[in-house]
Short mmCIF file of C-alpha atoms in Angstrom, two decimals:
data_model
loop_
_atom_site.label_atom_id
_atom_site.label_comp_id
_atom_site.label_asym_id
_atom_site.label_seq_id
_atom_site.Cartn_x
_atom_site.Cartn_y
_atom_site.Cartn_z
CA UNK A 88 103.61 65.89 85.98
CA UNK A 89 102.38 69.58 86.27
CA UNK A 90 100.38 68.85 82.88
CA UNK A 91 97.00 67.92 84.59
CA UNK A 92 97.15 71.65 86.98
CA UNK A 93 98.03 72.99 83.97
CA UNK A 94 94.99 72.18 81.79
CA UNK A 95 92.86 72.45 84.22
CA UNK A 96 93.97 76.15 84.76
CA UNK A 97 93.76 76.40 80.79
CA UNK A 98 90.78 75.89 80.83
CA UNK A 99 89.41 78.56 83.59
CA UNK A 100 91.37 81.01 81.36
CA UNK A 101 89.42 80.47 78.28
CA UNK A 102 86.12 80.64 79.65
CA UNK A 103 86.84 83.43 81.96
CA UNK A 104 88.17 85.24 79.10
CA UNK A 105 84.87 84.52 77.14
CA UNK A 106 83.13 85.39 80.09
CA UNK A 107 85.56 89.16 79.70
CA UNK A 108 85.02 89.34 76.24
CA UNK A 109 80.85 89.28 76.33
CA UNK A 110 80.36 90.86 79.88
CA UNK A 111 83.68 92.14 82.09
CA UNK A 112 81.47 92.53 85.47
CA UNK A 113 83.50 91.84 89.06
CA UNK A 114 82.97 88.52 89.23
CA UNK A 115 84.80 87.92 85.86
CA UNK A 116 87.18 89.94 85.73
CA UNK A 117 88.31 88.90 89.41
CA UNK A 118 88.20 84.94 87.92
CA UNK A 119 90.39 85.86 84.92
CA UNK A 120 93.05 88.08 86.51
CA UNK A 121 93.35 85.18 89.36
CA UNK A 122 93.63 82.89 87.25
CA UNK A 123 96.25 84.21 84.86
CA UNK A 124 98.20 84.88 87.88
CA UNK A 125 98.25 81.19 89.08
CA UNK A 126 99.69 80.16 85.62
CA UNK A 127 101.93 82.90 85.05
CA UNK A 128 103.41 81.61 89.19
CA UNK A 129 103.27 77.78 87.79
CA UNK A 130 104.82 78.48 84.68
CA UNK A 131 107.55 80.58 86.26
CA UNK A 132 108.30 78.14 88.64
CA UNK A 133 108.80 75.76 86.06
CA UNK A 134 110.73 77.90 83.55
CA UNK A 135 113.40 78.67 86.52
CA UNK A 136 113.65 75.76 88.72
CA UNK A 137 112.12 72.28 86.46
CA UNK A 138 115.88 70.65 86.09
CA UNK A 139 114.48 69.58 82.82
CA UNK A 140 112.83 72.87 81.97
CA UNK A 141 115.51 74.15 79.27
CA UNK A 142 114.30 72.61 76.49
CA UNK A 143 110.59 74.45 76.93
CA UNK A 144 112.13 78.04 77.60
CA UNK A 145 110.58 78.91 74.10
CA UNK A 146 106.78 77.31 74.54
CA UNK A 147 106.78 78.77 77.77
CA UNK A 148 107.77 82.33 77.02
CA UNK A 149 105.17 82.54 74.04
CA UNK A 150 102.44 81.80 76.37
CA UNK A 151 103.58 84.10 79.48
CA UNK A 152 103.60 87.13 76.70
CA UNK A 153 100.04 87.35 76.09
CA UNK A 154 99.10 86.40 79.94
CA UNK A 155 101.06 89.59 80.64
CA UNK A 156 99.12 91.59 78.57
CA UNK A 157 95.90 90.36 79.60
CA UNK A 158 97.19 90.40 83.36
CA UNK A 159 97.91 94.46 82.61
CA UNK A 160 94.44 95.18 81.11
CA UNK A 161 92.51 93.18 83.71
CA UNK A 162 94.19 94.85 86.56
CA UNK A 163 93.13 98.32 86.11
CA UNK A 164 89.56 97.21 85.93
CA UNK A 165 89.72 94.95 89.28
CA UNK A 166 91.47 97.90 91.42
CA UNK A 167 88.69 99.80 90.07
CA UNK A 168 85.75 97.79 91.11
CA UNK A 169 87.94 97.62 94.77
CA UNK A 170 88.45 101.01 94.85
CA UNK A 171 84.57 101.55 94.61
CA UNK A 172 83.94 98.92 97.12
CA UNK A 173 86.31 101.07 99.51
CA UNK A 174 84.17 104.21 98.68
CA UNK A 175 81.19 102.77 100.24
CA UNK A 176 83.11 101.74 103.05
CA UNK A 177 84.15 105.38 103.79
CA UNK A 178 80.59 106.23 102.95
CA UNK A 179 79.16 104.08 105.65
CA UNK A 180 81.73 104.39 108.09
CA UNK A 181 81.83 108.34 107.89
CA UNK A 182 77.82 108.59 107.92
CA UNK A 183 77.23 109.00 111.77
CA UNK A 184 80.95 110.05 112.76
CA UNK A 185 81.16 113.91 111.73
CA UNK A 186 79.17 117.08 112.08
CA UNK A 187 76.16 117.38 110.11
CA UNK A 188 78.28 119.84 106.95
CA UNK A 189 80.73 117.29 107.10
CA UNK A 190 79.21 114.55 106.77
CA UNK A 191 76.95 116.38 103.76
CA UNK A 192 80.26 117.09 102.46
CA UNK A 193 81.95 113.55 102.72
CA UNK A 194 78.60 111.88 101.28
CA UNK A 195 79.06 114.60 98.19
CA UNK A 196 82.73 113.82 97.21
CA UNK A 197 82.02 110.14 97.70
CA UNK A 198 79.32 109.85 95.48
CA UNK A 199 81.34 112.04 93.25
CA UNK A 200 84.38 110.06 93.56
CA UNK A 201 82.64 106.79 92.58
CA UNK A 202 80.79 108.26 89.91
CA UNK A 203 84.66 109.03 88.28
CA UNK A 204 85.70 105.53 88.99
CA UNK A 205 82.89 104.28 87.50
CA UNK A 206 83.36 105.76 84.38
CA UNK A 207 87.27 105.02 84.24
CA UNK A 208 86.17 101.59 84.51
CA UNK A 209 83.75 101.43 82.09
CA UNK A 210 86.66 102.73 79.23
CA UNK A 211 89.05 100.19 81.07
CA UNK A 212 86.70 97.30 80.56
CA UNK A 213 86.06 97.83 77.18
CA UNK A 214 89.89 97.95 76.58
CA UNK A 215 90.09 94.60 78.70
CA UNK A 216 87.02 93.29 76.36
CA UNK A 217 89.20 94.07 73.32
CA UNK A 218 92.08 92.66 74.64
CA UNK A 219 90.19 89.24 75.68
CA UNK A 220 89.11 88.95 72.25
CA UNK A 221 92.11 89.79 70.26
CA UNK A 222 94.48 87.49 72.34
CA UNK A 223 92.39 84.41 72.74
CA UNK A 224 93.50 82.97 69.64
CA UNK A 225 97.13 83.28 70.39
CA UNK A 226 96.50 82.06 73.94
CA UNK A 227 95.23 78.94 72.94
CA UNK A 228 97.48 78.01 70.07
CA UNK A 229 100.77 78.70 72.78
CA UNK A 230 98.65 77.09 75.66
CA UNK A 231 98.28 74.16 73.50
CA UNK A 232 101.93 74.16 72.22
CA UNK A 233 103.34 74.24 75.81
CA UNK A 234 100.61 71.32 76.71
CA UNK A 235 102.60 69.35 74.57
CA UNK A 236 105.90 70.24 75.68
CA UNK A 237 104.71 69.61 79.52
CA UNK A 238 103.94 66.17 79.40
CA UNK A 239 107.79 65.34 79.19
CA UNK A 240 108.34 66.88 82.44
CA UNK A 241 108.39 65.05 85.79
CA UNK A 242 106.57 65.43 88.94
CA UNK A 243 107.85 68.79 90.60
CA UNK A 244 106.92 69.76 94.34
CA UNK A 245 104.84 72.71 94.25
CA UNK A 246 104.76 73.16 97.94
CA UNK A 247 108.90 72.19 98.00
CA UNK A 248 108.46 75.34 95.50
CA UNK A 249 106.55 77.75 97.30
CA UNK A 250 108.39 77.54 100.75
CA UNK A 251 111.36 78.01 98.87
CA UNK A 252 109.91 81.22 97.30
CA UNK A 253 108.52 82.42 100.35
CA UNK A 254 111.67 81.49 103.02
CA UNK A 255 113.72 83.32 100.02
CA UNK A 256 111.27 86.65 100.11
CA UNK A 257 110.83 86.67 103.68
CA UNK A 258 114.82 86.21 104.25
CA UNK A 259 115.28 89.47 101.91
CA UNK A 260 113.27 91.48 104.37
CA UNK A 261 115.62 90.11 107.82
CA UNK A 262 117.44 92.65 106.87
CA UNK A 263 115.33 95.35 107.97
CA UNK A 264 114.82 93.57 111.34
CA UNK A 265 111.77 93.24 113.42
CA UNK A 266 112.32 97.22 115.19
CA UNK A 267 113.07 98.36 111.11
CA UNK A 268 109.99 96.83 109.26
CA UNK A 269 108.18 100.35 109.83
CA UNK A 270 110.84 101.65 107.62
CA UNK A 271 109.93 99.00 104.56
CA UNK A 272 109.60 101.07 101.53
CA UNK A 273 106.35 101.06 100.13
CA UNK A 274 107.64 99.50 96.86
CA UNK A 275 109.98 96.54 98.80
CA UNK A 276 106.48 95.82 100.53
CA UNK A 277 104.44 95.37 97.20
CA UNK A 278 107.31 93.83 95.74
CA UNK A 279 107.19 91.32 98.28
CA UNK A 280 103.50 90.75 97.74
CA UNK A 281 103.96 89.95 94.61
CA UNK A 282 106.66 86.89 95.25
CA UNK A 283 104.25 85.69 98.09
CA UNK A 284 101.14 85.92 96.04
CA UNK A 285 103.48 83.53 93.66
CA UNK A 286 104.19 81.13 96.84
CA UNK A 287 100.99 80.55 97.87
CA UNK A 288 99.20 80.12 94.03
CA UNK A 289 101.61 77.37 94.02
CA UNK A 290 100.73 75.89 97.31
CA UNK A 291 96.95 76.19 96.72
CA UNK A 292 98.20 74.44 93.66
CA UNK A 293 99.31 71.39 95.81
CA UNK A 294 95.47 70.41 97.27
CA UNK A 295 95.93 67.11 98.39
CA UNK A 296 98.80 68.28 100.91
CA UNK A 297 97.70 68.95 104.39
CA UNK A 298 101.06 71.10 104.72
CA UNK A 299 100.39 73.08 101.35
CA UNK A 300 97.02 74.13 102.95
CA UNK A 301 98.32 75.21 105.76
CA UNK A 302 101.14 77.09 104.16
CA UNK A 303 98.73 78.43 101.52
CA UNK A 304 96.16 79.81 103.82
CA UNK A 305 99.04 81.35 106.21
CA UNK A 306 100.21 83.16 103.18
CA UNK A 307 96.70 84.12 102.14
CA UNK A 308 96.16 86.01 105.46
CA UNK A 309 98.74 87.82 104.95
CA UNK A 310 98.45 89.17 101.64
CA UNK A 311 95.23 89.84 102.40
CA UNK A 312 96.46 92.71 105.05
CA UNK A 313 98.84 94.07 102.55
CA UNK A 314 96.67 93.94 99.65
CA UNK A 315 93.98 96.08 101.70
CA UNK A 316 97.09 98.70 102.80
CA UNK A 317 97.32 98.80 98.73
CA UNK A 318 94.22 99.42 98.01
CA UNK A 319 93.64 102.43 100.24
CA UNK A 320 97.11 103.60 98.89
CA UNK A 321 95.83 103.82 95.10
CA UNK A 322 92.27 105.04 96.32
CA UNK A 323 93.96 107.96 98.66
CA UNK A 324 95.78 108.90 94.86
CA UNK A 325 92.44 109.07 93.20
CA UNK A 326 90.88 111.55 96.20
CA UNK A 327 94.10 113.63 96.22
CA UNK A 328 94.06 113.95 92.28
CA UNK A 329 90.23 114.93 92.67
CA UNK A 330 89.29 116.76 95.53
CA UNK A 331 93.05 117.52 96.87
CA UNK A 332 95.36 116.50 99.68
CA UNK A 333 93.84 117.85 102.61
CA UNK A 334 90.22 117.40 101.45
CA UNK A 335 87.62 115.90 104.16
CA UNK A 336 87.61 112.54 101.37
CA UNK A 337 91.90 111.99 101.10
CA UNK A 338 92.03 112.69 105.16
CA UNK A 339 89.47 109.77 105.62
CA UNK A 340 91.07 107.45 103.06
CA UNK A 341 94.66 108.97 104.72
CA UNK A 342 93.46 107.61 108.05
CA UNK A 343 92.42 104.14 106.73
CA UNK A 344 95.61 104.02 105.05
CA UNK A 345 97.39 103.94 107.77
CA UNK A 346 95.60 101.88 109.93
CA UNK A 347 95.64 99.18 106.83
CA UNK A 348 99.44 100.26 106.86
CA UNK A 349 100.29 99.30 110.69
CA UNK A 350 98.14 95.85 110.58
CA UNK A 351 100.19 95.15 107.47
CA UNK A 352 103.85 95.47 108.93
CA UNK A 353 102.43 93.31 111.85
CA UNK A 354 101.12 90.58 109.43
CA UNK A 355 104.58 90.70 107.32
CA UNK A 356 106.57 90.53 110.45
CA UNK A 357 104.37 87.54 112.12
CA UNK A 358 104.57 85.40 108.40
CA UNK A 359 108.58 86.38 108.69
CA UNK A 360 108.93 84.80 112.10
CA UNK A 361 106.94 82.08 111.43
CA UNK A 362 109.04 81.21 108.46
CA UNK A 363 112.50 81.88 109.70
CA UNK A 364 111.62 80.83 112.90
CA UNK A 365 113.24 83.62 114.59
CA UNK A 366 112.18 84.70 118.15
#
């Protein structure tokens, strides 16, 4: 039964959400907002495709609720700490490339830059702290309540689950074809992030299957390519918003954008050959 993943995964929540509620730093705010991703993909999967799932639609809607909301208030304060780590990458990257003024200049708005994400993250973790500790009582008493309910469910194939998930996502994008995937909208391609990131939770899920390793780690690659196109994305907002669009700062991040951009439609287009086995 999915009832042993499950508690195991229950439990990671709590403490990570402890771990929120005293001290949100990186580390546990990346653990929490992981983890309440990897239940909200097993509970999904077993809300819409468990044949015997329809008597636990309730149980398992009152404890996605408050895993949304703590999934919403996490994520502002993880693209945050990204978005600084992407900073220091233009820092470091920028240091020895440009003329002596520029350079002065790119080293100013970056420091200046990080020292505004750093203090929207700083109000965003105390909302995420605030959250954590308002919700953890009603995320145990429905975590425990659909506990319950899980036991009477049989063994489900995660992996059978995630190839499904992923064949379905990458069969939505054959429709751009390979010459077309330049033309992906920027929302289709984070929307199909999201389904993959769902897929391969639920394979990594699966970790005494040689196959579901192999499947999870393929997906992993790439969603770590389009994740990284993301990232630049919402950073090249913040410069923009800041400094404006053709500052020295949103031209660098512009020109890591697309760079992250191009390896991105070449890791979607690899995954969608590989699983549509299309020439």
């Amino acid at each position: 039964t999915p009832d042993p993943i499950f508690e195991q995964l229950h439990v990671q929540l709590m403490t990570s959400l402890v771990a929120c509620r005293v001290r949100p730093d990186h580390k546990a705010v990346h653990t929490l907002r992981t983890t309440v991703r990897r239940i909200e993909a097993l509970l999904l999967a077993l809300q819409n495709l468990h044949p015997r799932a329809a008597p636990l639609q309730q149980s398992l809607q009152q404890a996605l609720q408050p895993l949304k909301r703590v999934r919403r208030a996490a994520g502002p304060v993880r693209d945050l700490d990204v978005q600084r780590g992407l900073v220091e990458t233009i820092t470091q990257r920028h240091q020895h490339a440009t003329t002596n003024n520029q350079s002065q200049k790119l080293q100013a708005d970056c420091a200046e830059l990080d020292r505004h994400l750093r203090r929207r993250r700083k109000e965003f973790a105390k909302e995420l702290a605030s959250t954590a500790s308002k919700l953890e009582p009603t995320l145990e008493e429905a975590f425990e309540n659909a506990a319950s309910h899980l036991k009477q469910l049989d063994s489900i194939s995660l992996l059978a689950i995630a190839r499904k998930i992923a064949v379905h996502s990458a069969m939505d994008l054959k429709t751009h074809g390979p010459k077309d995937l330049n033309e992906i909208k920027r929302g289709t391609l984070h929307s199909f992030r999201k389904q993959i990131k769902a897929a391969r939770y639920l394979a990594e899920m699966d970790n005494a299957s040689a196959p579901a390793k192999r499947l999870a780690q393929q997906l992993k690659k790439m969603l770590n390519s389009i994740g990284r196109w993301h990232d630049w994305l919402l950073l090249g907002q913040e410069a923009k918003s800041a400094f404006g669009k053709h500052s020295l700062l949103a031209n660098a991040i512009r020109a890591e954008r697309n760079r992250a951009w191009t390896l991105a439609i070449r890791s979607v287009e690899n995954l969608r050959k590989s699983l549509l086995n299309v020439g």
